[in-house]
């Protein structure tokens, strides 16, 4: 089952996909609440530069490894996170297994109209799934309390927060305590995928860990810096950790 390991000074929960689904569904149906995040190379680069995001990750109840970068980097540092546990795969699996148990989900984030389209597709795909509510992510700070109250009244098992890194993690970390018994999960572009606004990579590309390259090809103007520059920064972070013990040893000799 799961165990916590440290990678780039961040504690991840190491488990398989099936273990993650089982554990998450149990937490949801038992209304344990809490904060669940998925961290990929972009997340780790951003956390290294943003202490507020790093703090949010430290306060997670579950932090799952997302993407080939984290798997490769953690293996190099001797703490291998072997499974790709991304929300785009796990959330539909949770909905499938939870629908017969009347799992309820609230969709928060993305552009106006996207959450509603995603909700309709989830309902169609998983009969029995309860859509507790939807809200786009472009609301003002002044409306935050109104949004929180709507979520509290709806009382979903699962709140999907699709605001992108680092906004979603910071938002969840700030407000999760005001949403008792509701599990808050940061899911990035999930609603865009489910609403079919953005095409996901074919399975063969995902299977070899190259989904990031597909996404770059689909949205080069928006994502080139994240993937081309960001991946180099991530590599430098991993290598700096890999060689740090050697440098310390050389300094003491």
XYZ file of C-alpha atoms in Angstrom:
253
model
C 0.000 0.000 0.000
C 1.031 3.645 0.077
C 4.127 4.984 1.730
C 5.529 8.503 1.802
C 8.840 9.242 0.119
C 10.748 12.485 -0.281
C 11.590 13.854 -3.709
C 13.053 17.361 -4.166
C 12.216 18.092 -0.513
C 8.551 17.244 -1.145
C 6.753 14.253 0.360
C 4.917 12.085 -2.179
C 2.579 9.168 -1.526
C 3.933 6.196 -3.442
C 1.313 3.679 -4.612
C -0.058 2.013 -7.708
C -2.994 3.300 -9.737
C -5.356 0.661 -8.358
C -4.242 1.427 -4.804
C -4.778 5.141 -5.383
C -8.323 4.603 -6.692
C -9.200 2.308 -3.785
C -7.767 4.689 -1.205
C -9.327 7.802 -2.717
C -12.764 6.244 -3.069
C -12.686 5.090 0.548
C -11.695 8.584 1.695
C -14.468 10.146 -0.367
C -17.273 7.837 0.730
C -16.162 8.072 4.362
C -16.150 11.867 4.008
C -12.653 12.267 5.374
C -12.154 15.495 3.433
C -8.694 16.920 2.871
C -6.378 18.110 0.132
C -5.277 15.947 -2.805
C -2.763 17.149 -5.392
C -0.983 15.727 -8.422
C 2.570 16.987 -8.908
C 4.469 16.827 -12.185
C 7.729 18.403 -13.347
C 6.020 21.772 -13.865
C 4.619 21.650 -10.331
C 8.058 20.969 -8.860
C 9.706 23.762 -10.843
C 6.989 26.181 -9.771
C 7.230 25.084 -6.123
C 10.988 25.675 -6.162
C 10.272 29.299 -7.107
C 7.029 29.812 -5.193
C 7.120 29.208 -1.422
C 3.326 29.542 -1.147
C 2.867 26.589 -3.508
C 5.586 24.638 -1.689
C 3.723 25.215 1.576
C 0.457 24.023 0.008
C 2.129 20.802 -1.175
C 3.526 20.271 2.336
C -0.022 20.448 3.728
C -1.429 17.845 1.333
C -3.238 14.790 2.629
C -2.269 12.941 -0.549
C 0.356 14.007 -3.071
C 0.581 11.806 -6.161
C 3.313 11.632 -8.792
C 2.154 12.796 -12.221
C 4.174 12.293 -15.374
C 7.367 10.769 -16.706
C 9.562 13.616 -15.450
C 8.810 12.941 -11.796
C 9.168 9.189 -12.319
C 12.541 9.605 -14.045
C 13.860 12.177 -11.580
C 12.799 10.252 -8.489
C 14.403 7.062 -9.818
C 17.655 8.937 -10.395
C 17.613 10.181 -6.796
C 16.925 6.720 -5.398
C 13.292 7.259 -4.351
C 11.458 5.860 -7.390
C 7.830 6.901 -7.891
C 7.046 4.191 -10.394
C 3.420 4.925 -11.304
C 1.969 7.802 -13.301
C -0.934 8.940 -11.114
C -2.515 11.823 -13.009
C -5.963 13.207 -12.365
C -6.981 12.897 -16.004
C -6.914 9.110 -15.596
C -7.790 8.719 -11.920
C -10.827 11.017 -11.742
C -12.798 9.153 -14.446
C -11.880 5.879 -12.720
C -13.150 7.282 -9.418
C -16.365 8.394 -11.100
C -16.835 4.962 -12.663
C -16.337 3.088 -9.391
C -18.178 5.680 -7.325
C -21.251 6.143 -9.528
C -23.012 2.980 -8.283
C -22.471 4.337 -4.751
C -23.972 7.755 -5.644
C -20.631 9.559 -5.472
C -21.223 13.313 -5.725
C -18.851 15.684 -7.483
C -18.668 19.484 -7.732
C -16.785 20.984 -10.688
C -15.002 24.286 -10.040
C -12.769 26.021 -12.562
C -11.951 26.492 -16.248
C -13.603 29.047 -18.533
C -17.345 29.787 -18.416
C -19.339 26.912 -19.891
C -16.587 24.293 -19.632
C -17.589 22.887 -16.233
C -21.182 22.443 -17.418
C -20.076 20.595 -20.540
C -17.723 18.411 -18.514
C -20.524 17.666 -16.030
C -22.881 16.599 -18.819
C -20.255 14.257 -20.278
C -19.491 12.726 -16.876
C -23.196 12.129 -16.199
C -23.570 10.471 -19.589
C -20.492 8.292 -19.142
C -21.199 7.251 -15.537
C -24.918 6.833 -14.770
C -25.532 7.237 -11.074
C -22.825 9.840 -10.608
C -24.233 12.887 -8.822
C -23.165 16.305 -10.122
C -23.545 18.477 -7.034
C -22.824 21.720 -8.878
C -20.592 23.631 -11.277
C -18.820 26.986 -11.185
C -16.354 28.489 -13.649
C -13.009 29.666 -12.337
C -13.244 33.300 -13.429
C -15.009 34.668 -10.371
C -13.805 37.681 -8.411
C -12.251 37.556 -4.969
C -15.363 39.308 -3.686
C -17.457 36.343 -4.834
C -15.282 33.719 -3.115
C -17.442 33.437 0.001
C -20.538 33.001 -2.166
C -18.810 30.199 -4.083
C -17.692 28.514 -0.857
C -21.205 28.679 0.561
C -22.660 27.122 -2.596
C -20.179 24.243 -2.274
C -20.961 23.780 1.428
C -24.702 23.649 0.693
C -24.170 21.161 -2.167
C -21.951 19.030 0.115
C -20.228 16.934 -2.557
C -17.911 14.084 -1.716
C -15.351 15.496 -4.154
C -14.560 19.052 -5.232
C -12.553 19.190 -8.465
C -10.608 22.456 -8.637
C -9.362 23.191 -12.160
C -7.473 26.473 -11.930
C -4.011 25.351 -12.994
C -0.748 25.300 -11.041
C -0.167 27.062 -8.657
C -3.553 28.776 -8.245
C -5.560 25.610 -7.578
C -3.229 24.280 -4.876
C -2.990 27.662 -3.178
C -6.787 28.122 -3.336
C -7.400 24.668 -1.887
C -4.827 25.157 0.861
C -6.468 28.449 1.819
C -10.086 27.315 1.813
C -10.191 23.532 2.427
C -10.693 24.071 6.158
C -13.929 25.899 5.315
C -15.220 22.855 3.409
C -15.489 20.134 6.062
C -15.920 16.521 4.915
C -15.288 17.536 1.273
C -12.158 16.245 -0.468
C -10.608 19.045 -2.534
C -8.545 17.915 -5.510
C -6.450 20.036 -7.891
C -6.965 18.744 -11.429
C -5.426 21.247 -13.859
C -6.815 20.908 -17.379
C -9.081 17.954 -16.578
C -12.353 19.793 -17.227
C -11.133 20.944 -20.644
C -10.348 17.323 -21.523
C -13.643 15.944 -20.209
C -15.591 18.715 -21.961
C -13.683 17.781 -25.148
C -12.468 21.359 -25.542
C -8.870 20.077 -25.703
C -8.011 16.704 -27.294
C -6.021 14.323 -25.141
C -3.012 12.423 -26.495
C -3.698 8.959 -27.944
C -3.037 6.113 -25.531
C 0.121 4.997 -27.373
C 1.702 8.418 -26.768
C 0.626 8.462 -23.125
C 1.958 4.945 -22.583
C 5.513 5.973 -23.487
C 5.427 9.055 -21.274
C 5.255 11.632 -24.080
C 1.886 13.249 -23.399
C 3.681 16.516 -22.645
C 4.981 16.600 -26.229
C 1.430 16.118 -27.559
C 0.160 18.966 -25.407
C 3.003 21.177 -26.615
C 2.068 20.405 -30.220
C -1.605 21.222 -29.508
C -0.937 24.530 -27.702
C 2.601 25.691 -28.571
C 1.934 29.380 -27.950
C 0.732 28.784 -24.413
C 2.872 25.850 -23.351
C 6.290 26.232 -25.017
C 7.856 27.969 -22.027
C 6.398 25.477 -19.559
C 7.693 22.432 -21.403
C 10.849 23.557 -23.214
C 12.324 25.881 -20.607
C 10.547 24.304 -17.642
C 11.826 20.814 -18.423
C 15.396 22.104 -18.516
C 14.919 23.807 -15.165
C 13.467 20.580 -13.754
C 16.472 18.637 -15.051
C 18.822 21.103 -13.370
C 16.915 20.736 -10.080
C 17.178 16.943 -10.185
C 20.875 17.012 -11.081
C 21.646 19.531 -8.346
C 20.068 17.166 -5.808
C 21.819 14.166 -7.355
C 25.268 15.715 -6.975
C 24.726 17.561 -3.702
C 25.977 14.670 -1.480
C 29.101 14.376 -3.596
C 29.828 18.086 -3.212
C 29.302 17.867 0.540
C 31.663 14.910 0.717
C 34.309 16.745 -1.266
C 34.043 19.734 1.071
C 34.665 17.596 4.150
C 37.756 15.825 2.727
